[in-house]
Amino acid sequence: MNWHDPISIVNFISRWVLFFAVFYKTYQTREKSWMLLTAAFLINALDIESYIFGPLGIEIAHDAYRIASKIPNFFIATLLIWGALHLKYGTSKFKHVVAISVLLVLSYVWLFLLAANVFHDNFFIESTFPSLVYGAALIYFGMILREKEISDRSIDSLFPIGLMLLGVLNLTYPITRHIEWFTPIGFFLGALFRIMAAVGAVKFVFIPFPPARVPPVPKRNIPPGAYLCPSKEKASEKFGSIEEASNLVMITRENIDSIVGKVHPSALVFWVTRVMEGQIHKSPEIYAISPTKIDILTDLIAKAVESGYRVVYIDAVEYLIVENGFENALKFLLNVKDHVLVAGGTLILVVDPGTLDRTQRRILEREFPGG
């Protein structure tokens, strides 16, 4: 790596920013998909040619380098595809294991052919399959990330877009690497796409939701306390049109179009889903959040209550129980209850008693006696 070249420095920094962002995401979620992706981005950051051996004055023999420089492509591609499959399906199905196994076998065969110099030092042929696999994996991961985790309406989208553009650039590498006039352009584009991905990754991981704004003073008064209602209709009978409250925080699985049409423009809505994450509507503010991120959701609700929101309405309790188990979901509800009651606010839970066993129902009824 040339430390006097700003493009090389940007490449170096952006690789490590991507790694640390994905690593932190793994730490937050403890999900297998992000662990696989962390390994992929770590290998990508440990670029042998660019900034490990060069600055140390270590030279690799040409024949050894021909093989060593292709191995990371296969490793990273396999991990990216495997991680993307876990993001999309939550697990690896048998057909996925077969596909990954075939990819690994083909990678091994290609490396063996390189070692045997079957391609007679022809750079184009030697690089075609590794670049194809690596580029396609970046594009595939970017597509899955955009589909399942990230909204297209925010800076977060730079994460998958940057990776997909980088994938396209890598597909051209066997042809463009030795085009003299394009080489500096290619390095510049690589740096640009990586920095785009890094900026999006930082926004996605570290700043998924902006601070809660201060809501206007509500026109109607909902009595303070913690309440358990068996249905949305019963909640409406008891409290009236809860959606009209300007200081409302809603945690729901309800259809987005329906939410937009009936809640107050100043309301704060967290739509619990695995489909995407981040802001999906501005007025009212609606944010998609994974059901497994109840610790993050607790903090977001607490910050909203601190900033002036006083009515917390949750009708996604059953879904949270399915995704996290009853014990973890109960801890979440109790934490939210404490924050709301300390602030003199109102917590309204809508839970169909038929979805709970007798013990679970009694626990909720005991902890939320206002229902």
C-alpha positions as MATLAB code, in Angstrom:
seq = 'MNWHDPISIVNFISRWVLFFAVFYKTYQTREKSWMLLTAAFLINALDIESYIFGPLGIEIAHDAYRIASKIPNFFIATLLIWGALHLKYGTSKFKHVVAISVLLVLSYVWLFLLAANVFHDNFFIESTFPSLVYGAALIYFGMILREKEISDRSIDSLFPIGLMLLGVLNLTYPITRHIEWFTPIGFFLGALFRIMAAVGAVKFVFIPFPPARVPPVPKRNIPPGAYLCPSKEKASEKFGSIEEASNLVMITRENIDSIVGKVHPSALVFWVTRVMEGQIHKSPEIYAISPTKIDILTDLIAKAVESGYRVVYIDAVEYLIVENGFENALKFLLNVKDHVLVAGGTLILVVDPGTLDRTQRRILEREFPGG';
ca = [
       0.000    0.000    0.000;
       1.237    3.455   -0.889;
       0.650    5.572    2.208;
       1.135    8.753    0.150;
      -1.725    7.843   -2.175;
      -5.079    9.159   -0.856;
      -7.011    6.543   -2.822;
      -5.047    3.752   -1.143;
      -5.701    5.312    2.246;
      -9.440    5.571    1.542;
      -9.475    1.927    0.459;
      -7.651    0.921    3.634;
      -9.909    2.886    5.969;
     -13.167    1.922    4.274;
     -12.315   -1.803    4.421;
     -11.789   -1.623    8.185;
     -14.836    0.596    8.722;
     -16.947   -2.018    6.957;
     -15.455   -4.771    9.088;
     -15.998   -2.974   12.408;
     -19.553   -1.968   11.448;
     -20.494   -5.549   10.578;
     -18.657   -6.848   13.666;
     -20.674   -4.494   15.874;
     -23.851   -5.623   14.144;
     -22.896   -9.192   15.060;
     -22.300   -8.124   18.652;
     -25.730   -6.456   18.746;
     -27.770   -9.242   17.183;
     -25.794  -12.430   17.939;
     -27.109  -13.702   14.593;
     -25.270  -16.336   12.548;
     -25.723  -14.369    9.333;
     -23.773  -11.359   10.622;
     -21.072  -13.585   12.109;
     -20.473  -15.103    8.679;
     -20.416  -11.624    7.140;
     -17.986  -10.411    9.811;
     -15.548  -13.138    8.782;
     -15.960  -12.148    5.131;
     -15.234   -8.472    5.765;
     -12.279   -9.302    8.016;
     -10.669  -11.327    5.234;
     -11.426   -8.449    2.867;
      -9.746   -6.007    5.263;
      -6.660   -8.220    5.516;
      -5.735   -7.639    1.894;
      -2.425   -9.445    1.472;
      -1.127   -7.452   -1.447;
      -2.229   -3.978   -0.438;
      -1.221   -3.360    3.116;
       0.130   -6.403    4.911;
       3.190   -7.692    3.088;
       4.090   -4.546    1.141;
       4.753   -2.229    4.111;
       6.605   -5.062    5.877;
       8.954   -5.490    2.944;
       7.877   -9.105    2.432;
       7.880  -10.396   -1.114;
       5.929  -13.386   -2.332;
       7.259  -15.539   -5.133;
       5.351  -15.077   -8.374;
       4.077  -18.663   -8.556;
       2.893  -18.586   -4.944;
       1.274  -15.182   -5.382;
      -0.744  -16.361   -8.390;
      -2.545  -18.748   -6.030;
      -2.512  -16.724   -2.797;
      -4.107  -13.686   -4.434;
      -7.110  -15.746   -5.584;
      -7.846  -17.577   -2.327;
      -9.483  -14.569   -0.574;
     -11.902  -14.176   -3.496;
     -13.258  -17.667   -2.918;
     -13.300  -17.386    0.893;
     -15.060  -14.013    0.886;
     -17.558  -15.071   -1.784;
     -18.496  -18.240    0.120;
     -19.006  -16.359    3.385;
     -20.984  -13.556    1.710;
     -23.323  -16.000   -0.024;
     -23.725  -18.109    3.115;
     -24.405  -15.028    5.245;
     -26.866  -13.650    2.698;
     -28.771  -16.942    2.695;
     -29.070  -16.762    6.477;
     -30.301  -13.169    6.221;
     -32.953  -14.179    3.713;
     -34.103  -17.520    5.101;
     -32.874  -17.460    8.710;
     -31.041  -20.737    8.140;
     -29.196  -22.823    5.538;
     -31.448  -25.235    3.696;
     -30.147  -28.468    2.179;
     -30.108  -27.014   -1.341;
     -28.060  -24.077   -0.045;
     -25.512  -26.403    1.543;
     -25.272  -28.283   -1.762;
     -24.696  -25.039   -3.689;
     -22.031  -23.821   -1.249;
     -20.333  -27.238   -1.333;
     -20.230  -27.157   -5.135;
     -18.739  -23.662   -5.023;
     -16.024  -24.791   -2.606;
     -15.179  -27.827   -4.742;
     -14.956  -25.686   -7.883;
     -12.769  -23.204   -6.000;
     -10.431  -25.983   -4.960;
     -10.234  -27.304   -8.526;
      -9.453  -23.822   -9.837;
      -6.673  -23.320   -7.301;
      -5.258  -26.732   -8.229;
      -5.234  -25.749  -11.908;
      -3.460  -22.523  -10.996;
      -0.848  -24.440   -9.023;
      -0.308  -26.744  -11.997;
       0.008  -23.660  -14.250;
      -2.545  -25.097  -16.615;
      -3.411  -21.561  -17.764;
       0.226  -20.727  -18.624;
       0.295  -17.440  -16.674;
      -2.619  -16.049  -18.661;
      -3.946  -13.392  -16.256;
      -7.318  -13.069  -17.963;
      -8.111  -16.776  -17.699;
      -6.642  -17.140  -14.207;
      -8.719  -14.244  -12.869;
     -12.009  -14.883  -14.646;
     -13.589  -17.426  -12.308;
     -12.372  -15.887   -8.987;
     -13.518  -12.419  -10.097;
     -16.849  -13.758  -11.326;
     -17.531  -15.545   -8.038;
     -16.412  -12.609   -5.885;
     -18.277   -9.988   -7.910;
     -21.465  -12.033   -8.075;
     -21.325  -12.668   -4.312;
     -21.050   -8.930   -3.585;
     -24.009   -8.213   -5.857;
     -26.093  -11.021   -4.344;
     -25.338   -9.965   -0.777;
     -26.135   -6.346   -1.627;
     -29.469   -7.365   -3.135;
     -30.453   -9.459   -0.108;
     -29.320   -6.719    2.281;
     -31.434   -4.188    0.420;
     -34.417   -6.511    0.285;
     -34.407   -7.792    3.853;
     -32.686   -5.255    6.091;
     -32.424   -1.752    4.643;
     -34.980    0.784    3.462;
     -34.290    2.470    0.119;
     -35.213    5.856    1.555;
     -32.179    6.642    3.697;
     -28.394    6.874    3.774;
     -28.401    3.227    4.914;
     -29.057    2.214    1.304;
     -25.506    3.271    0.384;
     -24.324    0.095    2.142;
     -25.846   -2.396   -0.330;
     -25.557   -0.043   -3.321;
     -21.826    0.469   -2.741;
     -21.268   -3.288   -2.445;
     -23.255   -4.042   -5.601;
     -21.321   -1.442   -7.595;
     -18.096   -2.894   -6.221;
     -19.292   -6.302   -7.369;
     -19.914   -5.023  -10.887;
     -16.439   -3.473  -10.915;
     -14.887   -6.783   -9.874;
     -16.656   -8.559  -12.717;
     -14.693   -6.369  -15.135;
     -11.364   -6.850  -13.344;
      -9.891   -9.593  -15.618;
     -10.363   -7.299  -18.625;
      -9.670   -3.856  -17.183;
      -6.726   -4.672  -14.890;
      -4.182   -4.313  -17.702;
      -5.854   -1.437  -19.565;
      -3.359    1.259  -18.672;
      -5.649    4.269  -18.971;
      -8.432    2.589  -16.965;
      -6.292    1.312  -14.076;
      -6.300    4.571  -12.028;
     -10.010    5.027  -12.787;
     -10.689    1.498  -11.571;
      -8.812    2.061   -8.303;
     -10.668    5.341   -7.807;
     -14.047    3.718   -8.441;
     -13.167    0.892   -6.042;
     -12.333    3.436   -3.336;
     -15.506    5.417   -4.070;
     -17.787    2.378   -3.913;
     -16.153    1.148   -0.687;
     -16.522    4.519    1.013;
     -20.183    4.601   -0.071;
     -20.693    1.177    1.492;
     -18.805    2.207    4.629;
     -20.888    5.369    5.130;
     -24.106    3.401    4.661;
     -22.915    0.636    7.009;
     -22.069    3.120    9.774;
     -25.480    4.777    9.439;
     -27.236    1.405    9.330;
     -25.445   -0.072   12.346;
     -24.670    2.826   14.653;
     -27.449    5.344   13.862;
     -30.450    3.235   12.849;
     -32.949    5.680   14.324;
     -32.674    9.440   14.960;
     -33.347   10.871   18.434;
     -37.033   11.151   19.278;
     -38.405   14.638   18.708;
     -40.468   16.533   21.292;
     -44.176   15.979   20.539;
     -46.736   18.781   20.749;
     -48.970   18.979   23.810;
     -51.825   16.523   23.266;
     -55.397   17.785   23.047;
     -56.876   14.785   24.812;
     -55.991   13.168   28.119;
     -55.538    9.416   28.432;
     -55.366    8.265   32.065;
     -51.917    7.147   33.288;
     -51.213    3.540   34.174;
     -50.523    0.156   32.615;
     -53.466   -1.511   30.889;
     -54.041   -4.917   29.306;
     -56.762   -5.176   26.654;
     -57.926   -8.375   24.902;
     -58.487   -6.653   21.548;
     -58.051   -3.381   19.673;
     -61.799   -2.840   19.875;
     -61.753   -3.096   23.679;
     -58.834   -0.655   23.809;
     -60.791    1.822   21.673;
     -63.860    1.452   23.904;
     -61.788    2.209   27.000;
     -59.542    4.979   25.690;
     -61.259    6.306   22.590;
     -59.202    6.998   19.446;
     -55.742    6.327   20.807;
     -54.250    7.043   17.376;
     -55.236   10.705   17.682;
     -52.789   11.258   20.550;
     -49.903   13.447   19.385;
     -47.590   11.982   22.045;
     -48.176    8.385   20.977;
     -45.517    5.688   20.561;
     -46.935    2.667   18.734;
     -45.277   -0.737   18.447;
     -47.293   -2.672   15.921;
     -47.563   -5.219   13.138;
     -50.473   -3.385   11.525;
     -50.437   -2.574    7.817;
     -48.317    0.523    7.105;
     -50.885    2.182    4.846;
     -53.492    1.791    7.566;
     -51.158    3.322   10.166;
     -50.343    6.332    8.002;
     -53.999    7.030    7.428;
     -55.112    7.107   11.044;
     -52.322    8.041   13.490;
     -51.392   11.608   14.422;
     -48.618   13.105   12.238;
     -46.469   13.608   15.354;
     -46.801    9.989   16.491;
     -43.762    7.705   16.586;
     -44.352    4.215   15.169;
     -42.093    1.162   15.304;
     -43.207   -1.417   12.775;
     -41.936   -4.795   13.962;
     -40.710   -6.811   10.975;
     -37.833   -8.856    9.604;
     -38.285   -7.457    6.105;
     -36.276   -4.233    6.486;
     -34.890   -1.767    8.975;
     -34.800    2.002    9.243;
     -37.154    4.843    8.437;
     -39.963    4.057    6.012;
     -42.221    7.101    6.513;
     -41.681   10.668    7.719;
     -45.034   11.996    8.960;
     -45.913   10.125   11.053;
     -42.411    8.836   11.685;
     -42.459    5.095   11.041;
     -39.397    2.914   11.556;
     -39.019   -0.753   10.744;
     -37.221   -2.769   13.408;
     -36.483   -6.470   13.839;
     -38.555   -8.290   16.509;
     -35.359   -9.739   17.986;
     -33.935   -6.304   18.780;
     -36.009   -5.783   21.891;
     -33.058   -4.312   23.800;
     -32.688   -1.621   21.146;
     -36.449   -1.134   21.034;
     -36.499   -0.661   24.823;
     -33.890    2.088   24.554;
     -35.777    3.800   21.726;
     -39.015    3.812   23.692;
     -37.221    5.079   26.800;
     -35.691    7.970   24.822;
     -39.077    8.792   23.321;
     -40.681    8.888   26.768;
     -37.861   11.111   28.056;
     -38.452   13.539   25.185;
     -42.163   13.933   25.959;
     -44.086   10.978   24.503;
     -46.475    9.677   27.141;
     -48.731    7.071   25.512;
     -47.153    3.742   24.515;
     -49.406    1.355   22.615;
     -48.229   -2.200   21.838;
     -50.295   -4.633   19.775;
     -47.399   -6.839   18.610;
     -46.940   -8.727   21.894;
     -47.747  -12.146   20.426;
     -45.201  -11.660   17.639;
     -42.534  -10.585   20.119;
     -43.241  -13.707   22.182;
     -42.912  -15.949   19.117;
     -39.593  -14.375   18.112;
     -38.028  -14.006   21.571;
     -39.824  -16.398   23.900;
     -42.249  -15.393   26.642;
     -39.610  -14.691   29.284;
     -37.621  -12.248   27.128;
     -40.779  -10.580   25.829;
     -42.023  -10.170   29.407;
     -38.739   -8.549   30.468;
     -39.132   -6.114   27.576;
     -42.701   -5.247   28.579;
     -41.760   -4.751   32.217;
     -38.850   -2.466   31.285;
     -41.140   -0.401   29.083;
     -43.767   -0.315   31.840;
     -41.261    1.048   34.363;
     -40.080    3.806   32.000;
     -43.636    4.828   31.139;
     -45.019    4.817   34.681;
     -42.070    6.741   36.121;
     -42.821    9.471   33.558;
     -46.511    9.468   34.491;
     -47.516    8.012   31.126;
     -49.815    5.299   29.844;
     -48.909    1.839   28.573;
     -51.589   -0.038   26.642;
     -51.021   -3.686   25.698;
     -53.342   -5.438   23.271;
     -53.004   -9.206   23.690;
     -55.440  -11.887   22.608;
     -55.739  -14.110   25.732;
     -56.350  -17.124   23.499;
     -52.730  -16.975   22.286;
     -51.347  -17.417   25.824;
     -51.363  -20.338   28.206;
     -52.913  -19.919   31.645;
     -49.640  -19.124   33.427;
     -48.598  -16.519   30.882;
     -52.024  -14.884   31.002;
     -51.967  -14.682   34.804;
     -48.499  -13.126   34.797;
     -49.554  -10.404   32.365;
     -52.789   -9.755   34.248;
     -50.837   -9.430   37.501;
     -48.210   -7.081   36.065;
     -50.740   -4.943   34.167;
     -53.625   -4.631   36.606;
     -55.145   -1.614   34.901;
     -56.793   -3.755   32.223;
];
